[in-house]
Amino acid sequence: SLLRFEPAAYSQDIEISDAAVSDYYQAHKDDFMRPERVKVSYVSLDANTLDTGAAPDTAKLRQIYDARQQSFGTPETRSADMLRVAIDATDGASQARTTVSQLADTLRDDKSADLSALADDTAGVTYRQVTDQAKADLPGAVADTLFSMDDGAVSNPIKTDSAWYLVRMTGKQAARRPAFDDPDVQARLKAMARADQRDEAFAEQSDTLEDLAYQAPNDLKTISESLSLQPQTSQWITAEGGPGIGQYDAVRDAAFSDAVLKDGLNSKVLKLGKQREIVLRVAEHDKAAPKPLAAVADTIRKRLKTEAAADKAAKAADQALAALRSGQSIQQVASATDNARLQRLGYVGRNGDNALDRSLREAAFAIGLEGKNEAAHGSDAAR
């Protein structure tokens, strides 16, 4: 049988005074330390906010339109019937070459022969039909041959690293490209041009930022004025984290480095993704210190209340144990003790019994049995 005294059941009437909270705080300040922290000033070069200058002219848009044809419309495609003869690594290429040569002879005599039936009748041969395939979607040698053929023509054998091919072209579709003046095309071209301008400006200013970070390491003024970047200040950042730019490992590592924190220098250029770079320096520095009492008073009060409730539960358990050893039954003690909860478990095993925590099982089997038919008692502070 198990008589439980849960600390939570003894907490209702416990009141913790302000004086007790203050005394605990004074005695345990090391438990409530605020970590070392900094605020950093920084300049941020962000590609997404760069002024890319004047809108691109027609000549620039035409240049992009001609250079990036695949970005507009659909490419030229081909449809075809194909026979594939795999090259068996164990037999070498000779058998595959013989087979594809025989198939080529058959198609030379009858260009309209059923390729699917030929594949079914010939060992090691597979048939495939492709429809409206772009050149990039086919094996290189096969694509080069197919896109040089006329409709209905049959190729000579084509060899790749792993197989021989025979191809019969069954159709083609010319590339389709919307006109340069199409409104959707114009919108896309202008977006591409602006992206190009932005990337060029970012690359140029990134180089300048790198140079200035090295040449003027003692303040951000030179960088700010040269690149028209307004200095910003972060919120408090610790070595473990922080809001805003404090979320980046690179920022925290730099801010707490000896060169930046102790020597007061600018950081090197820090890359925050592909399109943002910053240079920072420490603006404010607070060493580790105890948190104010007001900030931790509620935590201390809860801790003291929990400890007091655990003490009351332990005292109730000690009194109950003394009553049991004096001869009272466990049912009598449970009925006479507030907040005690009685469980009748019956037999429990020494190992792996889920009815009891491990510490309770060990405590149960540690109780010395004084007589065959006499009850024996013990206690344990289970967690």
Tab-separated table of C-alpha atoms in Angstrom:
chain	number	residue	atom	x	y	z
A	1	SER	CA	0.000	0.000	0.000
A	2	LEU	CA	1.168	3.488	-0.822
A	3	LEU	CA	0.271	6.687	1.021
A	4	ARG	CA	1.086	9.739	-1.062
A	5	PHE	CA	1.668	13.292	0.193
A	6	GLU	CA	1.775	15.552	-2.868
A	7	PRO	CA	3.427	18.964	-2.164
A	8	ALA	CA	0.931	20.758	-4.416
A	9	ALA	CA	-1.849	19.751	-2.052
A	10	TYR	CA	-0.142	21.655	0.803
A	11	SER	CA	0.474	24.933	-1.007
A	12	GLN	CA	-2.919	26.615	-0.712
A	13	ASP	CA	-2.365	28.283	2.660
A	14	ILE	CA	1.279	29.205	2.183
A	15	GLU	CA	2.067	32.919	1.956
A	16	ILE	CA	5.575	34.165	1.190
A	17	SER	CA	6.414	37.611	2.557
A	18	ASP	CA	8.297	40.305	0.669
A	19	ALA	CA	11.016	40.111	3.316
A	20	ALA	CA	11.485	36.392	2.671
A	21	VAL	CA	11.750	37.055	-1.059
A	22	SER	CA	14.331	39.796	-0.465
A	23	ASP	CA	16.377	37.631	1.906
A	24	TYR	CA	16.429	34.773	-0.574
A	25	TYR	CA	17.461	37.125	-3.379
A	26	GLN	CA	20.352	38.523	-1.339
A	27	ALA	CA	21.561	35.027	-0.479
A	28	HIS	CA	21.250	33.615	-4.023
A	29	LYS	CA	22.119	36.457	-6.397
A	30	ASP	CA	24.284	34.139	-8.463
A	31	ASP	CA	21.116	32.247	-9.416
A	32	PHE	CA	19.640	35.346	-11.040
A	33	MET	CA	22.460	36.738	-13.146
A	34	ARG	CA	21.763	38.656	-16.341
A	35	PRO	CA	24.373	37.614	-18.941
A	36	GLU	CA	26.873	39.994	-20.481
A	37	ARG	CA	25.227	41.969	-23.264
A	38	VAL	CA	25.914	44.596	-25.918
A	39	LYS	CA	24.134	46.978	-28.205
A	40	VAL	CA	25.843	47.404	-31.567
A	41	SER	CA	25.823	50.206	-34.091
A	42	TYR	CA	25.926	48.967	-37.656
A	43	VAL	CA	25.552	49.922	-41.294
A	44	SER	CA	23.655	47.563	-43.568
A	45	LEU	CA	24.164	47.153	-47.303
A	46	ASP	CA	21.003	45.477	-48.598
A	47	ALA	CA	20.567	44.714	-52.290
A	48	ASN	CA	16.789	44.897	-51.953
A	49	THR	CA	16.863	48.534	-50.852
A	50	LEU	CA	19.473	49.871	-53.304
A	51	ASP	CA	18.557	52.702	-55.652
A	52	THR	CA	19.175	51.250	-59.109
A	53	GLY	CA	18.986	54.626	-60.841
A	54	ALA	CA	17.070	55.468	-63.990
A	55	ALA	CA	14.637	53.057	-65.609
A	56	PRO	CA	16.258	50.821	-68.251
A	57	ASP	CA	16.016	52.080	-71.841
A	58	THR	CA	14.641	50.179	-74.813
A	59	ALA	CA	18.090	49.163	-76.044
A	60	LYS	CA	18.845	47.484	-72.718
A	61	LEU	CA	15.500	45.685	-72.747
A	62	ARG	CA	16.072	44.480	-76.296
A	63	GLN	CA	19.508	43.177	-75.316
A	64	ILE	CA	17.997	41.135	-72.478
A	65	TYR	CA	15.182	39.900	-74.735
A	66	ASP	CA	17.644	38.600	-77.323
A	67	ALA	CA	20.093	37.142	-74.786
A	68	ARG	CA	17.514	35.268	-72.738
A	69	GLN	CA	15.205	33.842	-75.352
A	70	GLN	CA	14.529	30.720	-73.318
A	71	SER	CA	12.958	32.877	-70.613
A	72	PHE	CA	10.108	33.794	-72.955
A	73	GLY	CA	7.657	31.451	-74.638
A	74	THR	CA	8.463	27.787	-75.293
A	75	PRO	CA	11.525	26.186	-76.929
A	76	GLU	CA	11.541	24.150	-80.119
A	77	THR	CA	10.407	20.558	-79.502
A	78	ARG	CA	10.436	17.194	-81.252
A	79	SER	CA	8.324	14.049	-81.123
A	80	ALA	CA	9.809	10.679	-81.979
A	81	ASP	CA	9.722	6.894	-81.722
A	82	MET	CA	12.893	5.412	-80.233
A	83	LEU	CA	14.500	2.027	-79.901
A	84	ARG	CA	17.092	1.589	-77.185
A	85	VAL	CA	19.598	-1.277	-77.140
A	86	ALA	CA	21.365	-1.478	-73.793
A	87	ILE	CA	25.110	-2.144	-73.761
A	88	ASP	CA	25.671	-5.085	-71.427
A	89	ALA	CA	28.852	-4.553	-69.431
A	90	THR	CA	29.503	-8.328	-69.281
A	91	ASP	CA	29.191	-8.934	-73.030
A	92	GLY	CA	30.786	-5.690	-74.165
A	93	ALA	CA	29.405	-3.477	-76.900
A	94	SER	CA	29.659	-5.976	-79.752
A	95	GLN	CA	26.303	-7.699	-79.194
A	96	ALA	CA	24.477	-4.384	-78.820
A	97	ARG	CA	26.158	-3.073	-81.977
A	98	THR	CA	25.110	-6.181	-83.907
A	99	THR	CA	21.517	-5.886	-82.693
A	100	VAL	CA	21.177	-2.189	-83.509
A	101	SER	CA	22.712	-2.746	-86.948
A	102	GLN	CA	20.140	-5.433	-87.722
A	103	LEU	CA	17.326	-3.117	-86.566
A	104	ALA	CA	18.735	-0.294	-88.698
A	105	ASP	CA	18.708	-2.579	-91.756
A	106	THR	CA	15.066	-3.443	-91.079
A	107	LEU	CA	14.073	0.225	-90.826
A	108	ARG	CA	16.089	1.128	-93.892
A	109	ASP	CA	13.946	-1.329	-95.865
A	110	ASP	CA	10.699	-0.242	-94.191
A	111	LYS	CA	10.770	3.234	-92.562
A	112	SER	CA	7.164	2.852	-91.409
A	113	ALA	CA	7.784	-0.409	-89.515
A	114	ASP	CA	6.200	-0.769	-86.069
A	115	LEU	CA	9.036	0.025	-83.665
A	116	SER	CA	7.067	-1.212	-80.679
A	117	ALA	CA	6.647	-4.629	-82.325
A	118	LEU	CA	10.357	-4.737	-83.220
A	119	ALA	CA	11.238	-4.123	-79.582
A	120	ASP	CA	8.901	-6.892	-78.444
A	121	ASP	CA	10.487	-9.354	-80.887
A	122	THR	CA	14.134	-8.507	-80.092
A	123	ALA	CA	15.913	-9.348	-76.847
A	124	GLY	CA	17.545	-6.445	-75.019
A	125	VAL	CA	15.582	-3.778	-76.911
A	126	THR	CA	13.122	-1.287	-75.412
A	127	TYR	CA	10.721	1.059	-77.163
A	128	ARG	CA	9.927	4.615	-76.100
A	129	GLN	CA	7.682	7.252	-77.586
A	130	VAL	CA	8.502	10.887	-76.813
A	131	THR	CA	6.159	13.784	-77.464
A	132	ASP	CA	7.075	17.483	-77.663
A	133	GLN	CA	10.444	17.048	-75.960
A	134	ALA	CA	12.870	19.976	-75.716
A	135	LYS	CA	16.449	19.347	-76.732
A	136	ALA	CA	17.669	19.698	-73.134
A	137	ASP	CA	15.377	16.861	-72.016
A	138	LEU	CA	17.036	14.162	-74.153
A	139	PRO	CA	20.456	12.444	-74.082
A	140	GLY	CA	22.985	14.710	-75.791
A	141	ALA	CA	23.838	12.580	-78.813
A	142	VAL	CA	20.202	11.576	-79.339
A	143	ALA	CA	19.050	15.192	-79.068
A	144	ASP	CA	21.659	16.432	-81.537
A	145	THR	CA	20.579	13.846	-84.100
A	146	LEU	CA	16.835	14.236	-83.596
A	147	PHE	CA	16.913	18.022	-83.889
A	148	SER	CA	18.797	17.773	-87.200
A	149	MET	CA	16.307	15.358	-88.827
A	150	ASP	CA	13.320	15.884	-91.111
A	151	ASP	CA	9.837	14.677	-90.267
A	152	GLY	CA	9.494	10.896	-90.874
A	153	ALA	CA	13.232	10.313	-91.242
A	154	VAL	CA	14.995	7.439	-89.461
A	155	SER	CA	18.423	7.952	-87.915
A	156	ASN	CA	21.536	5.867	-88.199
A	157	PRO	CA	22.533	4.072	-84.972
A	158	ILE	CA	23.427	6.568	-82.218
A	159	LYS	CA	25.826	5.512	-79.460
A	160	THR	CA	25.862	6.813	-75.890
A	161	ASP	CA	27.831	5.559	-72.910
A	162	SER	CA	25.171	3.032	-71.921
A	163	ALA	CA	23.176	2.207	-75.043
A	164	TRP	CA	22.622	2.403	-78.799
A	165	TYR	CA	19.581	4.262	-80.156
A	166	LEU	CA	17.539	4.360	-83.347
A	167	VAL	CA	15.221	7.350	-83.746
A	168	ARG	CA	12.347	8.062	-86.127
A	169	MET	CA	11.085	11.627	-85.978
A	170	THR	CA	7.312	11.889	-85.936
A	171	GLY	CA	6.773	15.617	-85.476
A	172	LYS	CA	8.249	18.971	-84.546
A	173	GLN	CA	7.052	22.169	-82.974
A	174	ALA	CA	8.814	25.426	-83.671
A	175	ALA	CA	9.837	27.627	-80.799
A	176	ARG	CA	7.139	30.092	-79.804
A	177	ARG	CA	8.154	33.439	-78.413
A	178	PRO	CA	5.855	36.380	-77.601
A	179	ALA	CA	6.644	39.694	-79.239
A	180	PHE	CA	9.049	42.128	-77.655
A	181	ASP	CA	6.247	44.695	-77.284
A	182	ASP	CA	3.915	42.281	-75.482
A	183	PRO	CA	2.926	43.984	-72.176
A	184	ASP	CA	3.769	40.902	-70.092
A	185	VAL	CA	7.135	40.603	-71.820
A	186	GLN	CA	7.870	44.274	-71.195
A	187	ALA	CA	7.026	43.915	-67.506
A	188	ARG	CA	9.329	40.915	-67.154
A	189	LEU	CA	12.131	42.581	-69.087
A	190	LYS	CA	11.988	45.655	-66.860
A	191	ALA	CA	12.065	43.455	-63.734
A	192	MET	CA	15.089	41.586	-65.134
A	193	ALA	CA	16.833	44.839	-65.971
A	194	ARG	CA	16.227	46.244	-62.512
A	195	ALA	CA	17.528	43.006	-60.964
A	196	ASP	CA	20.663	43.243	-63.117
A	197	GLN	CA	21.169	46.874	-62.104
A	198	ARG	CA	20.642	45.981	-58.472
A	199	ASP	CA	23.134	43.111	-58.617
A	200	GLU	CA	25.727	45.294	-60.319
A	201	ALA	CA	25.258	48.094	-57.782
A	202	PHE	CA	25.416	45.674	-54.879
A	203	ALA	CA	28.619	44.067	-56.158
A	204	GLU	CA	30.258	47.470	-56.636
A	205	GLN	CA	29.231	48.800	-53.223
A	206	SER	CA	30.161	45.509	-51.582
A	207	ASP	CA	33.719	45.943	-52.822
A	208	THR	CA	33.777	49.483	-51.454
A	209	LEU	CA	32.384	48.311	-48.115
A	210	GLU	CA	35.103	45.677	-47.879
A	211	ASP	CA	37.822	48.268	-48.533
A	212	LEU	CA	36.458	50.852	-46.092
A	213	ALA	CA	35.942	48.304	-43.307
A	214	TYR	CA	39.677	47.618	-43.512
A	215	GLN	CA	40.860	51.201	-44.100
A	216	ALA	CA	38.682	52.963	-41.492
A	217	PRO	CA	38.235	50.516	-38.575
A	218	ASN	CA	37.686	53.050	-35.770
A	219	ASP	CA	34.188	54.324	-36.564
A	220	LEU	CA	31.286	53.903	-38.962
A	221	LYS	CA	31.222	57.519	-40.133
A	222	THR	CA	33.490	57.007	-43.141
A	223	ILE	CA	31.491	54.006	-44.370
A	224	SER	CA	28.183	55.750	-43.703
A	225	GLU	CA	29.092	58.882	-45.633
A	226	SER	CA	30.824	57.103	-48.510
A	227	LEU	CA	27.976	54.675	-49.205
A	228	SER	CA	25.057	56.788	-47.886
A	229	LEU	CA	24.185	54.101	-45.344
A	230	GLN	CA	22.380	55.338	-42.244
A	231	PRO	CA	23.866	53.842	-39.030
A	232	GLN	CA	21.419	51.817	-36.951
A	233	THR	CA	21.520	50.525	-33.386
A	234	SER	CA	20.444	47.076	-32.292
A	235	GLN	CA	18.590	46.088	-29.168
A	236	TRP	CA	20.459	44.245	-26.408
A	237	ILE	CA	22.273	41.160	-27.671
A	238	THR	CA	23.862	38.397	-25.599
A	239	ALA	CA	26.309	35.763	-26.726
A	240	GLU	CA	23.363	33.352	-26.935
A	241	GLY	CA	20.885	35.406	-28.937
A	242	GLY	CA	18.893	38.562	-29.406
A	243	PRO	CA	16.220	40.240	-31.535
A	244	GLY	CA	16.796	41.669	-35.002
A	245	ILE	CA	20.352	41.156	-36.205
A	246	GLY	CA	21.072	39.456	-32.868
A	247	GLN	CA	19.544	36.305	-34.305
A	248	TYR	CA	22.614	35.750	-36.521
A	249	ASP	CA	25.533	33.698	-35.189
A	250	ALA	CA	27.983	35.786	-37.232
A	251	VAL	CA	26.763	39.001	-35.601
A	252	ARG	CA	27.045	37.650	-32.055
A	253	ASP	CA	30.454	36.097	-32.702
A	254	ALA	CA	31.743	39.402	-34.058
A	255	ALA	CA	30.172	41.564	-31.342
A	256	PHE	CA	31.784	39.536	-28.536
A	257	SER	CA	35.151	39.096	-30.245
A	258	ASP	CA	38.195	40.708	-28.619
A	259	ALA	CA	38.804	43.031	-31.568
A	260	VAL	CA	35.302	44.505	-31.455
A	261	LEU	CA	34.443	44.298	-27.738
A	262	LYS	CA	37.798	44.952	-26.104
A	263	ASP	CA	39.724	46.900	-28.754
A	264	GLY	CA	36.725	48.954	-29.911
A	265	LEU	CA	37.232	48.279	-33.629
A	266	ASN	CA	34.731	47.768	-36.398
A	267	SER	CA	33.953	44.201	-37.355
A	268	LYS	CA	34.920	42.821	-40.706
A	269	VAL	CA	32.164	42.670	-43.338
A	270	LEU	CA	29.539	40.163	-42.195
A	271	LYS	CA	27.395	38.445	-44.817
A	272	LEU	CA	23.780	37.933	-43.762
A	273	GLY	CA	22.528	35.883	-46.685
A	274	LYS	CA	23.440	36.477	-50.335
A	275	GLN	CA	22.165	40.039	-50.638
A	276	ARG	CA	22.918	41.712	-47.329
A	277	GLU	CA	26.189	42.692	-45.658
A	278	ILE	CA	26.839	44.674	-42.474
A	279	VAL	CA	29.725	46.179	-40.530
A	280	LEU	CA	29.200	46.695	-36.796
A	281	ARG	CA	30.867	48.075	-33.688
A	282	VAL	CA	29.871	47.992	-30.017
A	283	ALA	CA	27.755	50.973	-28.929
A	284	GLU	CA	26.962	49.886	-25.350
A	285	HIS	CA	28.341	47.112	-23.174
A	286	ASP	CA	26.948	45.742	-19.907
A	287	LYS	CA	28.897	43.169	-17.962
A	288	ALA	CA	27.083	40.248	-16.369
A	289	ALA	CA	25.158	41.413	-13.285
A	290	PRO	CA	22.330	40.257	-11.020
A	291	LYS	CA	18.878	40.941	-12.390
A	292	PRO	CA	16.845	43.484	-10.370
A	293	LEU	CA	14.818	42.026	-7.538
A	294	ALA	CA	11.595	43.239	-9.139
A	295	ALA	CA	12.357	41.198	-12.257
A	296	VAL	CA	12.790	37.920	-10.368
A	297	ALA	CA	10.514	38.373	-7.346
A	298	ASP	CA	7.705	36.234	-8.777
A	299	THR	CA	10.148	33.430	-9.616
A	300	ILE	CA	11.581	33.509	-6.092
A	301	ARG	CA	8.125	33.564	-4.524
A	302	LYS	CA	7.075	30.482	-6.499
A	303	ARG	CA	10.320	28.722	-5.592
A	304	LEU	CA	9.891	29.446	-1.873
A	305	LYS	CA	6.259	28.385	-1.963
A	306	THR	CA	7.206	25.115	-3.660
A	307	GLU	CA	9.913	24.456	-1.066
A	308	ALA	CA	7.551	25.273	1.808
A	309	ALA	CA	4.860	22.984	0.391
A	310	ALA	CA	7.420	20.188	0.025
A	311	ASP	CA	8.460	20.682	3.670
A	312	LYS	CA	4.847	20.481	4.840
A	313	ALA	CA	4.288	17.329	2.790
A	314	ALA	CA	7.470	15.770	4.226
A	315	LYS	CA	6.396	16.588	7.813
A	316	ALA	CA	2.955	15.097	7.181
A	317	ALA	CA	4.624	11.965	5.807
A	318	ASP	CA	6.910	11.702	8.859
A	319	GLN	CA	3.926	12.010	11.199
A	320	ALA	CA	2.031	9.376	9.220
A	321	LEU	CA	5.024	7.015	9.327
A	322	ALA	CA	5.267	7.418	13.106
A	323	ALA	CA	1.547	6.649	13.437
A	324	LEU	CA	1.899	3.512	11.302
A	325	ARG	CA	4.826	2.285	13.361
A	326	SER	CA	2.811	2.876	16.539
A	327	GLY	CA	0.291	0.288	15.340
A	328	GLN	CA	-2.355	2.249	13.444
A	329	SER	CA	-3.514	0.806	10.134
A	330	ILE	CA	-2.713	2.610	6.923
A	331	GLN	CA	-6.446	3.140	6.368
A	332	GLN	CA	-6.756	4.809	9.778
A	333	VAL	CA	-3.788	7.084	9.077
A	334	ALA	CA	-5.085	8.014	5.638
A	335	SER	CA	-8.512	8.901	7.036
A	336	ALA	CA	-7.022	11.025	9.793
A	337	THR	CA	-4.479	12.904	7.627
A	338	ASP	CA	-5.463	15.818	5.414
A	339	ASN	CA	-4.237	15.697	1.816
A	340	ALA	CA	-2.973	12.104	2.074
A	341	ARG	CA	-3.882	9.849	-0.866
A	342	LEU	CA	-4.006	6.092	-0.326
A	343	GLN	CA	-3.271	3.621	-3.129
A	344	ARG	CA	-3.716	-0.158	-2.831
A	345	LEU	CA	-1.241	-1.605	-5.313
A	346	GLY	CA	-1.053	-5.226	-4.237
A	347	TYR	CA	2.049	-7.142	-5.287
A	348	VAL	CA	4.666	-5.240	-7.282
A	349	GLY	CA	7.805	-6.585	-8.928
A	350	ARG	CA	11.336	-5.548	-8.081
A	351	ASN	CA	12.167	-4.661	-11.681
A	352	GLY	CA	10.219	-2.929	-14.429
A	353	ASP	CA	6.892	-2.570	-12.648
A	354	ASN	CA	5.163	0.498	-14.108
A	355	ALA	CA	2.915	0.895	-11.084
A	356	LEU	CA	5.758	2.492	-9.124
A	357	ASP	CA	8.601	4.866	-9.814
A	358	ARG	CA	11.998	3.221	-9.634
A	359	SER	CA	12.896	5.003	-6.391
A	360	LEU	CA	9.668	3.789	-4.777
A	361	ARG	CA	10.292	0.200	-5.870
A	362	GLU	CA	13.776	0.353	-4.393
A	363	ALA	CA	12.420	1.827	-1.152
A	364	ALA	CA	9.755	-0.886	-0.922
A	365	PHE	CA	12.264	-3.705	-1.303
A	366	ALA	CA	14.620	-2.056	1.183
A	367	ILE	CA	12.073	-2.346	3.998
A	368	GLY	CA	13.086	-5.019	6.482
A	369	LEU	CA	10.337	-7.569	7.212
A	370	GLU	CA	10.335	-8.342	10.949
A	371	GLY	CA	7.816	-11.189	10.850
A	372	LYS	CA	5.950	-13.261	8.324
A	373	ASN	CA	2.531	-11.750	8.989
A	374	GLU	CA	3.497	-8.302	10.269
A	375	ALA	CA	3.300	-5.083	8.290
A	376	ALA	CA	6.513	-3.116	7.838
A	377	HIS	CA	6.838	0.522	6.781
A	378	GLY	CA	9.236	2.845	5.006
A	379	SER	CA	9.247	6.225	3.255
A	380	ASP	CA	10.784	7.840	0.201
A	381	ALA	CA	10.811	11.302	-1.371
A	382	ALA	CA	9.939	10.347	-4.947
A	383	ARG	CA	10.588	12.838	-7.746
